[in-house]
Tab-separated table of C-alpha atoms and ligand atoms in Angstrom:
chain	number	residue	atom	x	y	z
A	5	UNK	CA	-7.739	-23.716	24.701
A	6	UNK	CA	-4.674	-22.002	26.165
A	7	UNK	CA	-3.099	-18.936	24.535
A	8	UNK	CA	0.555	-18.637	23.471
A	9	UNK	CA	0.437	-14.959	24.410
A	10	UNK	CA	-1.980	-12.660	26.224
A	11	UNK	CA	-1.672	-8.905	25.941
A	12	UNK	CA	-3.167	-6.914	28.803
A	13	UNK	CA	-2.738	-3.335	30.006
A	14	UNK	CA	-3.970	-1.895	26.664
A	15	UNK	CA	-5.495	1.542	27.241
A	16	UNK	CA	-7.770	1.350	24.177
A	17	UNK	CA	-8.042	-1.033	21.254
A	18	UNK	CA	-9.162	0.710	18.035
A	19	UNK	CA	-10.560	-1.827	15.609
A	20	UNK	CA	-11.808	-0.967	12.118
A	21	UNK	CA	-15.102	-2.046	10.647
A	22	UNK	CA	-15.165	-5.822	10.121
A	23	UNK	CA	-17.059	-5.925	6.809
A	24	UNK	CA	-15.238	-4.525	3.762
A	25	UNK	CA	-15.421	-2.647	1.517
A	26	UNK	CA	-16.111	0.057	4.103
A	27	UNK	CA	-17.742	2.857	2.141
A	28	UNK	CA	-18.913	6.434	2.608
A	29	UNK	CA	-20.438	7.219	5.995
A	30	UNK	CA	-19.448	3.783	7.349
A	31	UNK	CA	-15.809	4.822	7.060
A	32	UNK	CA	-16.311	6.941	10.227
A	33	UNK	CA	-17.340	3.879	12.237
A	34	UNK	CA	-14.834	1.890	14.279
A	35	UNK	CA	-14.905	-0.182	17.464
A	36	UNK	CA	-13.184	1.283	20.582
A	37	UNK	CA	-12.619	-1.045	23.517
A	38	UNK	CA	-11.042	0.275	26.726
A	39	UNK	CA	-8.776	-2.001	28.739
A	40	UNK	CA	-9.188	-5.168	26.651
A	41	UNK	CA	-7.072	-8.308	26.551
A	42	UNK	CA	-5.946	-9.945	23.311
A	43	UNK	CA	-5.213	-13.687	23.319
A	44	UNK	CA	-3.016	-15.176	20.570
A	45	UNK	CA	-2.660	-18.856	19.612
A	46	UNK	CA	-0.614	-20.289	16.692
A	47	UNK	CA	-0.119	-16.800	15.236
A	48	UNK	CA	-3.869	-16.070	15.138
A	49	UNK	CA	-6.247	-14.067	17.321
A	50	UNK	CA	-7.804	-16.567	19.737
A	51	UNK	CA	-10.048	-14.017	21.476
A	52	UNK	CA	-10.205	-10.388	22.541
A	53	UNK	CA	-12.452	-8.232	24.671
A	54	UNK	CA	-13.044	-7.213	28.257
A	55	UNK	CA	-14.372	-10.500	29.662
A	56	UNK	CA	-12.317	-12.716	31.956
A	57	UNK	CA	-9.278	-14.150	30.155
A	58	UNK	CA	-7.788	-16.275	32.950
A	59	UNK	CA	-9.041	-19.477	31.332
A	60	UNK	CA	-6.642	-18.884	28.412
A	61	UNK	CA	-3.557	-18.749	30.640
A	62	UNK	CA	-1.302	-21.622	31.682
A	63	UNK	CA	2.367	-21.835	32.636
A	64	UNK	CA	3.469	-21.636	28.977
A	65	UNK	CA	1.496	-18.489	28.125
A	66	UNK	CA	3.611	-15.369	27.589
A	67	UNK	CA	2.065	-12.366	29.345
A	68	UNK	CA	2.685	-9.016	27.701
A	69	UNK	CA	1.785	-5.899	29.653
A	70	UNK	CA	1.135	-3.025	27.212
A	71	UNK	CA	1.535	-0.560	30.101
A	72	UNK	CA	-1.235	1.773	28.947
A	73	UNK	CA	-0.370	1.884	25.244
A	74	UNK	CA	-3.077	1.882	22.596
A	75	UNK	CA	-3.419	-1.021	20.151
A	76	UNK	CA	-4.286	-1.080	16.429
A	77	UNK	CA	-4.214	-3.813	13.808
A	78	UNK	CA	-0.946	-3.793	11.836
A	79	UNK	CA	-0.943	-1.078	9.150
A	80	UNK	CA	-1.142	-2.083	5.479
A	81	UNK	CA	0.656	-0.162	2.732
A	82	UNK	CA	-1.206	-1.255	-0.387
A	83	UNK	CA	0.801	0.657	-3.043
A	84	UNK	CA	4.601	0.825	-3.148
A	85	UNK	CA	7.385	0.576	-5.703
A	86	UNK	CA	9.582	-1.115	-3.093
A	87	UNK	CA	12.219	-2.864	-5.209
A	88	UNK	CA	14.455	-0.469	-7.157
A	89	UNK	CA	18.038	0.699	-7.366
A	90	UNK	CA	19.488	4.133	-6.686
A	91	UNK	CA	17.863	7.432	-5.828
A	92	UNK	CA	16.825	10.593	-7.697
A	93	UNK	CA	17.823	13.518	-5.501
A	94	UNK	CA	19.176	15.267	-8.635
A	95	UNK	CA	15.566	15.511	-9.864
A	96	UNK	CA	14.446	17.025	-6.584
A	97	UNK	CA	15.956	20.405	-7.547
A	98	UNK	CA	14.532	20.160	-11.105
A	99	UNK	CA	11.063	19.597	-9.650
A	100	UNK	CA	11.545	22.550	-7.303
A	101	UNK	CA	12.501	24.750	-10.287
A	102	UNK	CA	9.111	23.906	-11.747
A	103	UNK	CA	10.146	21.331	-14.370
A	104	UNK	CA	7.109	19.003	-14.646
A	105	UNK	CA	7.455	15.368	-13.549
A	106	UNK	CA	6.208	14.144	-16.952
A	107	UNK	CA	8.785	16.330	-18.810
A	108	UNK	CA	11.621	14.736	-16.831
A	109	UNK	CA	10.252	11.339	-17.902
A	110	UNK	CA	9.933	12.452	-21.551
A	111	UNK	CA	13.638	13.321	-21.586
A	112	UNK	CA	14.575	9.802	-20.456
A	113	UNK	CA	14.844	10.666	-16.748
A	114	UNK	CA	12.318	9.896	-14.038
A	115	UNK	CA	11.118	6.301	-14.095
A	116	UNK	CA	13.418	5.581	-17.076
A	117	UNK	CA	16.460	6.732	-15.061
A	118	UNK	CA	15.594	4.288	-12.285
A	119	UNK	CA	15.072	1.570	-14.921
A	120	UNK	CA	18.719	1.940	-16.054
A	121	UNK	CA	19.981	1.630	-12.467
A	122	UNK	CA	17.689	-1.291	-11.674
A	123	UNK	CA	18.833	-3.174	-14.795
A	124	UNK	CA	22.463	-2.699	-13.745
A	125	UNK	CA	21.927	-3.752	-10.123
A	126	UNK	CA	22.462	-7.307	-8.925
A	127	UNK	CA	19.727	-9.336	-7.255
A	128	UNK	CA	21.577	-8.950	-3.977
A	129	UNK	CA	21.915	-5.175	-4.224
A	130	UNK	CA	18.170	-4.845	-4.879
A	131	UNK	CA	17.393	-7.279	-2.075
A	132	UNK	CA	19.534	-5.515	0.530
A	133	UNK	CA	18.191	-2.046	-0.317
A	134	UNK	CA	14.567	-3.219	-0.215
A	135	UNK	CA	15.201	-5.192	3.007
A	136	UNK	CA	16.433	-1.984	4.679
A	137	UNK	CA	13.330	-0.168	3.487
A	138	UNK	CA	11.099	-2.915	4.857
A	139	UNK	CA	12.836	-2.556	8.224
A	140	UNK	CA	11.947	1.138	8.218
A	141	UNK	CA	8.349	0.396	7.188
A	142	UNK	CA	8.167	-2.182	9.987
A	143	UNK	CA	9.364	0.320	12.570
A	144	UNK	CA	6.483	2.614	11.490
A	145	UNK	CA	3.925	-0.152	12.050
A	146	UNK	CA	3.572	-1.701	8.578
A	147	UNK	CA	2.863	-5.444	8.719
A	148	UNK	CA	1.680	-6.009	5.099
A	149	UNK	CA	2.925	-4.221	1.989
A	150	UNK	CA	2.275	-4.374	-1.759
A	151	UNK	CA	5.356	-4.135	-4.009
A	152	UNK	CA	5.249	-3.371	-7.734
A	153	UNK	CA	7.814	-4.176	-10.369
A	154	UNK	CA	8.067	-1.699	-13.245
A	155	UNK	CA	11.697	-0.609	-13.158
A	156	UNK	CA	12.772	-3.262	-15.657
A	157	UNK	CA	10.428	-2.813	-18.632
A	158	UNK	CA	11.999	-5.993	-19.984
A	159	UNK	CA	11.264	-9.530	-18.865
A	160	UNK	CA	14.626	-10.307	-17.209
A	161	UNK	CA	14.682	-7.235	-14.959
A	162	UNK	CA	10.955	-7.368	-14.159
A	163	UNK	CA	11.433	-11.007	-13.112
A	164	UNK	CA	14.504	-10.012	-11.074
A	165	UNK	CA	12.450	-7.396	-9.180
A	166	UNK	CA	9.571	-9.823	-8.583
A	167	UNK	CA	11.929	-12.557	-7.394
A	168	UNK	CA	13.472	-10.082	-4.954
A	169	UNK	CA	9.959	-9.320	-3.648
A	170	UNK	CA	9.240	-13.054	-3.363
A	171	UNK	CA	12.413	-13.655	-1.350
A	172	UNK	CA	11.632	-10.662	0.868
A	173	UNK	CA	8.203	-12.130	1.539
A	174	UNK	CA	9.873	-15.377	2.612
A	175	UNK	CA	12.602	-13.803	4.747
A	176	UNK	CA	11.249	-10.538	6.142
A	177	UNK	CA	8.499	-10.463	8.794
A	178	UNK	CA	6.373	-8.083	6.656
A	179	UNK	CA	3.939	-9.915	4.355
A	180	UNK	CA	4.780	-8.748	0.793
A	181	UNK	CA	2.191	-8.926	-2.037
A	182	UNK	CA	3.560	-8.602	-5.581
A	183	UNK	CA	2.259	-6.684	-8.601
A	184	UNK	CA	3.674	-6.847	-12.132
A	185	UNK	CA	3.930	-3.359	-13.645
A	186	UNK	CA	5.711	-3.717	-16.983
A	187	UNK	CA	3.306	-0.975	-18.082
A	188	UNK	CA	4.997	1.645	-15.887
A	189	UNK	CA	6.568	3.546	-18.814
A	190	UNK	CA	7.331	3.025	-22.503
A	191	UNK	CA	11.082	2.396	-23.026
A	192	UNK	CA	12.658	5.016	-25.331
A	193	UNK	CA	13.485	2.427	-27.994
A	194	UNK	CA	9.758	1.683	-28.361
A	195	UNK	CA	8.807	5.377	-28.537
A	196	UNK	CA	7.710	5.092	-32.173
A	197	UNK	CA	6.495	1.536	-31.898
A	198	UNK	CA	4.300	1.489	-28.832
A	199	UNK	CA	2.233	-1.458	-29.963
A	200	UNK	CA	5.296	-3.738	-29.976
A	201	UNK	CA	5.978	-2.826	-26.364
A	202	UNK	CA	2.359	-3.535	-25.458
A	203	UNK	CA	2.618	-6.911	-27.201
A	204	UNK	CA	5.805	-7.623	-25.253
A	205	UNK	CA	4.010	-6.847	-21.971
A	206	UNK	CA	1.179	-9.170	-22.948
A	207	UNK	CA	3.617	-12.005	-23.648
A	208	UNK	CA	5.678	-11.339	-20.516
A	209	UNK	CA	2.541	-11.494	-18.378
A	210	UNK	CA	2.062	-15.106	-19.445
A	211	UNK	CA	5.518	-15.974	-18.127
A	212	UNK	CA	5.009	-14.012	-14.890
A	213	UNK	CA	1.768	-15.958	-14.412
A	214	UNK	CA	3.419	-19.317	-15.091
A	215	UNK	CA	6.164	-18.507	-12.585
A	216	UNK	CA	3.507	-17.330	-10.054
A	217	UNK	CA	5.505	-14.161	-9.447
A	218	UNK	CA	2.611	-11.702	-9.060
A	219	UNK	CA	-1.048	-11.610	-8.026
A	220	UNK	CA	-1.825	-8.242	-9.636
A	221	UNK	CA	-1.104	-6.312	-12.832
A	222	UNK	CA	-0.991	-2.498	-12.732
A	223	UNK	CA	-0.793	0.091	-15.556
A	224	UNK	CA	0.280	3.775	-15.404
A	225	UNK	CA	-2.631	5.312	-17.343
A	226	UNK	CA	-1.437	8.864	-18.017
A	227	UNK	CA	-0.711	11.346	-20.802
A	228	UNK	CA	2.462	10.264	-22.583
A	229	UNK	CA	2.543	6.923	-20.766
A	230	UNK	CA	-0.368	4.517	-21.519
A	231	UNK	CA	-3.649	5.924	-22.806
A	232	UNK	CA	-7.079	4.598	-21.921
A	233	UNK	CA	-7.276	2.220	-24.896
A	234	UNK	CA	-3.811	0.765	-24.273
A	235	UNK	CA	-4.555	0.391	-20.558
A	236	UNK	CA	-7.747	-1.507	-21.368
A	237	UNK	CA	-5.958	-3.793	-23.812
A	238	UNK	CA	-3.249	-4.712	-21.276
A	239	UNK	CA	-5.663	-5.205	-18.381
A	240	UNK	CA	-8.120	-7.307	-20.366
A	241	UNK	CA	-5.275	-9.679	-21.181
A	242	UNK	CA	-4.196	-9.636	-17.496
A	243	UNK	CA	-7.717	-10.573	-16.408
A	244	UNK	CA	-7.915	-13.338	-18.991
A	245	UNK	CA	-4.716	-14.785	-17.501
A	246	UNK	CA	-6.274	-14.717	-14.022
A	247	UNK	CA	-4.524	-11.673	-12.546
A	248	UNK	CA	-6.348	-9.156	-10.372
A	249	UNK	CA	-5.862	-5.623	-11.668
A	250	UNK	CA	-5.077	-2.075	-10.549
A	251	UNK	CA	-4.630	1.248	-12.352
A	252	UNK	CA	-2.471	4.321	-11.653
A	253	UNK	CA	-5.412	6.500	-12.654
A	254	UNK	CA	-6.051	10.217	-13.095
A	255	UNK	CA	-2.832	11.189	-11.308
A	256	UNK	CA	-1.951	14.210	-13.406
A	257	UNK	CA	-4.522	14.453	-16.228
A	258	UNK	CA	-8.197	13.402	-16.001
A	259	UNK	CA	-8.048	10.638	-18.641
A	260	UNK	CA	-10.825	8.585	-17.051
A	261	UNK	CA	-8.677	5.744	-15.690
A	262	UNK	CA	-10.827	5.490	-12.553
A	263	UNK	CA	-13.990	4.920	-14.609
A	264	UNK	CA	-12.170	2.316	-16.708
A	265	UNK	CA	-11.090	0.598	-13.478
A	266	UNK	CA	-14.730	0.308	-12.386
A	267	UNK	CA	-15.732	-1.043	-15.828
A	268	UNK	CA	-12.990	-3.682	-15.613
A	269	UNK	CA	-13.767	-4.484	-11.953
A	270	UNK	CA	-10.283	-3.438	-10.800
A	271	UNK	CA	-9.384	-4.118	-7.155
A	272	UNK	CA	-8.218	-0.528	-6.788
A	273	UNK	CA	-7.731	2.673	-8.744
A	274	UNK	CA	-4.841	4.676	-7.350
A	275	UNK	CA	-3.824	8.381	-7.103
A	276	UNK	CA	-7.030	10.122	-8.372
A	277	UNK	CA	-5.780	13.697	-7.948
A	278	UNK	CA	-7.561	14.568	-11.210
A	279	UNK	CA	-10.540	12.171	-11.030
A	280	UNK	CA	-13.675	13.292	-12.891
A	281	UNK	CA	-16.878	13.865	-10.881
A	282	UNK	CA	-18.729	11.289	-12.989
A	283	UNK	CA	-16.102	8.684	-12.121
A	284	UNK	CA	-16.499	9.389	-8.382
A	285	UNK	CA	-20.186	8.552	-8.841
A	286	UNK	CA	-19.292	5.347	-10.697
A	287	UNK	CA	-16.842	4.326	-7.956
A	288	UNK	CA	-19.529	4.820	-5.301
A	289	UNK	CA	-21.603	2.092	-6.992
A	290	UNK	CA	-18.668	-0.336	-7.231
A	291	UNK	CA	-16.457	-2.438	-4.978
A	292	UNK	CA	-13.293	-0.953	-6.493
A	293	UNK	CA	-11.316	0.880	-3.811
A	294	UNK	CA	-10.072	4.450	-4.315
A	295	UNK	CA	-6.446	4.245	-3.172
A	296	UNK	CA	-5.273	7.703	-2.118
A	297	UNK	CA	-1.554	8.565	-2.058
A	298	UNK	CA	-1.086	11.909	-0.275
A	299	UNK	CA	2.690	11.592	0.043
A	300	UNK	CA	3.000	11.947	-3.738
A	301	UNK	CA	1.019	15.211	-3.761
A	302	UNK	CA	3.153	16.483	-0.890
A	303	UNK	CA	6.461	15.627	-2.562
A	304	UNK	CA	5.499	16.753	-6.091
A	305	UNK	CA	3.818	19.902	-4.740
A	306	UNK	CA	0.578	18.964	-6.485
A	307	UNK	CA	-3.044	19.204	-5.409
A	308	UNK	CA	-4.261	16.409	-3.135
A	309	UNK	CA	-6.964	14.005	-4.292
A	310	UNK	CA	-10.368	15.195	-3.092
A	311	UNK	CA	-10.709	12.287	-0.679
A	312	UNK	CA	-13.314	14.149	1.387
A	313	UNK	CA	-15.634	14.320	-1.621
A	314	UNK	CA	-14.793	10.745	-2.654
A	315	UNK	CA	-15.908	9.439	0.763
A	316	UNK	CA	-18.867	11.807	1.051
A	317	UNK	CA	-20.158	10.548	-2.314
A	318	UNK	CA	-20.151	7.011	-0.885
A	319	UNK	CA	-16.871	5.462	-2.085
A	320	UNK	CA	-14.442	3.258	-0.152
A	321	UNK	CA	-10.888	4.539	0.192
A	322	UNK	CA	-7.546	3.147	1.256
A	323	UNK	CA	-4.412	5.243	1.847
A	324	UNK	CA	-0.905	4.215	0.755
A	325	UNK	CA	2.591	5.637	0.617
A	326	UNK	CA	3.418	5.085	-3.095
A	327	UNK	CA	6.984	4.716	-1.781
A	328	UNK	CA	9.293	5.129	-4.814
A	329	UNK	CA	12.479	7.059	-5.661
A	330	UNK	CA	10.832	9.707	-7.879
A	331	UNK	CA	7.508	10.859	-6.489
A	332	UNK	CA	7.434	9.747	-2.853
A	333	UNK	CA	10.784	8.815	-1.336
A	334	UNK	CA	9.680	8.011	2.226
A	335	UNK	CA	8.795	4.928	4.288
A	336	UNK	CA	7.264	7.055	7.055
A	337	UNK	CA	3.738	5.698	6.804
A	338	UNK	CA	2.493	7.663	9.791
A	339	UNK	CA	3.443	10.882	7.964
A	340	UNK	CA	1.305	9.671	5.035
A	341	UNK	CA	-1.649	9.191	7.409
A	342	UNK	CA	-1.028	12.641	8.907
A	343	UNK	CA	-1.064	14.236	5.427
A	344	UNK	CA	-4.431	12.561	4.762
A	345	UNK	CA	-5.783	13.969	8.040
A	346	UNK	CA	-4.492	17.472	7.472
A	347	UNK	CA	-4.641	18.074	3.718
A	348	UNK	CA	-7.537	15.781	2.814
A	349	UNK	CA	-9.613	16.510	5.910
A	350	UNK	CA	-10.113	12.865	6.797
A	351	UNK	CA	-11.205	11.775	10.264
A	352	UNK	CA	-9.034	9.442	12.378
A	353	UNK	CA	-11.685	6.725	12.084
A	354	UNK	CA	-11.755	7.026	8.277
A	355	UNK	CA	-7.978	6.823	8.157
A	356	UNK	CA	-7.941	3.710	10.354
A	357	UNK	CA	-10.463	1.915	8.103
A	358	UNK	CA	-8.449	3.045	5.061
A	359	UNK	CA	-5.057	1.721	6.190
A	360	UNK	CA	-6.316	-1.590	7.586
A	361	UNK	CA	-9.504	-3.324	6.441
A	362	UNK	CA	-10.037	-1.547	3.098
A	363	UNK	CA	-6.391	-2.026	2.143
A	364	UNK	CA	-6.603	-5.721	3.104
A	365	UNK	CA	-9.782	-6.031	1.035
A	366	UNK	CA	-8.330	-4.766	-2.222
A	367	UNK	CA	-5.212	-6.869	-1.732
A	368	UNK	CA	-7.518	-9.901	-1.359
A	369	UNK	CA	-6.396	-10.452	2.246
A	370	UNK	CA	-9.415	-9.378	4.282
A	371	UNK	CA	-10.198	-12.918	5.464
A	372	UNK	CA	-6.859	-13.077	7.298
A	373	UNK	CA	-5.721	-9.493	7.832
A	374	UNK	CA	-6.922	-5.903	8.267
A	375	UNK	CA	-8.742	-6.126	11.603
A	376	UNK	CA	-8.555	-7.787	15.004
A	377	UNK	CA	-10.999	-10.649	14.801
A	378	UNK	CA	-11.057	-14.227	16.108
A	379	UNK	CA	-9.195	-16.484	13.670
A	380	UNK	CA	-7.416	-13.691	11.786
A	381	UNK	CA	-3.626	-13.285	11.767
A	382	UNK	CA	-2.309	-11.705	14.966
A	383	UNK	CA	-0.774	-8.608	13.315
A	384	UNK	CA	-0.844	-5.838	15.948
A	385	UNK	CA	0.910	-2.633	16.868
A	386	UNK	CA	1.182	-0.862	20.226
A	387	UNK	CA	1.626	2.907	20.386
A	388	UNK	CA	2.597	4.957	23.417
A	389	UNK	CA	0.005	7.709	22.855
A	390	UNK	CA	-3.244	8.590	24.646
A	391	UNK	CA	-5.654	8.053	21.735
A	392	UNK	CA	-5.967	7.526	17.970
A	393	UNK	CA	-6.347	11.247	17.153
A	394	UNK	CA	-3.024	11.967	18.849
A	395	UNK	CA	-1.271	9.822	16.233
A	396	UNK	CA	-2.404	12.235	13.503
A	397	UNK	CA	-1.820	15.388	15.546
A	398	UNK	CA	1.753	14.898	16.755
A	399	UNK	CA	3.198	14.612	13.280
A	400	UNK	CA	6.431	13.623	11.591
A	401	UNK	CA	7.648	11.227	14.264
A	402	UNK	CA	7.154	7.548	14.980
A	403	UNK	CA	4.599	6.584	17.643
A	404	UNK	CA	4.882	2.798	17.226
A	405	UNK	CA	6.655	0.978	20.059
A	406	UNK	CA	5.768	-2.674	19.474
A	407	UNK	CA	5.018	-4.695	16.348
A	408	UNK	CA	3.578	-8.213	16.460
A	409	UNK	CA	3.236	-10.179	13.202
A	410	UNK	CA	1.618	-13.620	13.065
A	411	UNK	CA	1.819	-13.637	16.847
A	412	UNK	CA	5.578	-12.993	16.896
A	413	UNK	CA	6.777	-10.016	18.885
A	414	UNK	CA	9.113	-8.538	16.238
A	415	UNK	CA	9.717	-5.053	17.655
A	416	UNK	CA	9.717	-4.755	21.434
A	417	UNK	CA	9.541	-1.521	23.411
B	8	NIG	O1	3.088	6.078	-8.556
B	8	NIG	N1	3.107	7.282	-11.309
B	8	NIG	C1	3.887	6.402	-11.652
B	8	NIG	N2	4.701	5.740	-10.855
B	8	NIG	C2	5.146	6.187	-9.606
B	8	NIG	C3	6.361	7.013	-9.711
B	8	NIG	C4	7.509	6.202	-10.024
B	8	NIG	C5	8.775	7.004	-10.203
B	8	NIG	O2	8.768	8.229	-10.414
B	8	NIG	O3	9.818	6.341	-10.133
B	8	NIG	C6	4.014	6.816	-8.862
B	8	NIG	O4	4.012	8.007	-8.547
B	9	FE	FE1	2.734	4.382	-7.814
């Protein structure tokens, strides 16, 4: 078979572990291949390695010389709040004065402030803003991204957000996976009648399912938001409807959301800055991924999740941006990886497994994405740096020169 494209001149290909979930000590293992070729056919990896590739070439094959760049699989951001209106720079100074994030929310600001703006925004406004953000993510090497709703808290606006994400998935080169997050906050009018809001979420989920607008349901399990019992009630209904589930767990207070996630067989439990030791042990026995979001700790000036301990105890981690207007307003995914290296003491190999194969696994995409393997989608990035460690050392800037998604050369150096 002849290839549509052959990439040569790659200094080193860094490929994560092929068998997810990659846990504990295995997170330090990756495959390094010097001077390989990668052959692409019909948007998929046809072959790769150091053997002779001339048999794949005919007059129609595009030859791409990487000119000594390194190659990685496309990066996967498995936790974002992509679709929203407006910004919250006014809260930035409140946070810096020491006003707690949850107090801003209690007073109707925070998430609830973004809800007001998102309700008022048109489909097109939301689409254009999110499209711009995806372009920035793309330039930093993101080829797959999860996008949550949760800035509507009412069916019409949640559906609007999810339909924006659906259209972005159709029109933007980045593959977008959608999550319904009506349980992101309790609207003020339901403050004294929480159970009615929970019932509304349970009904709305049925409609979201019918419309096929989301694969996952997520709940913000936190003091003053949804407690453990409410989280369980919502997620049990989500599972019964056939959704896969996630939890914003143990972000600020150690409520035990991570342990609940294991009990409910969640795909991921996310944040974990305040995870209990017993729940780390539970996670190590499970296939639920610990999704670490260091950009949120950085922006909120909070402690980082103890990712070193989480891996050393045998768990599988992924790393995501949590991109959102209130607790992590950045699309610079390489900065997120650098924070994990520096503040969470993670090795380059662990970070690579976290942002590729483990992220693909908990998004249910590991058969087609997350590593360079024959038959998988040809999602690749080329970086003009000498090695993988350099990417985490030279921080704050973009090292990605080329992005290929489904075999298409989207960003060219
Ligand atoms: O993951 N924790 C809850 N949700 C987001 C923040 C959303 C916001 O502040 O707008 C998060 O940090
Ligand atoms: Fe989040």
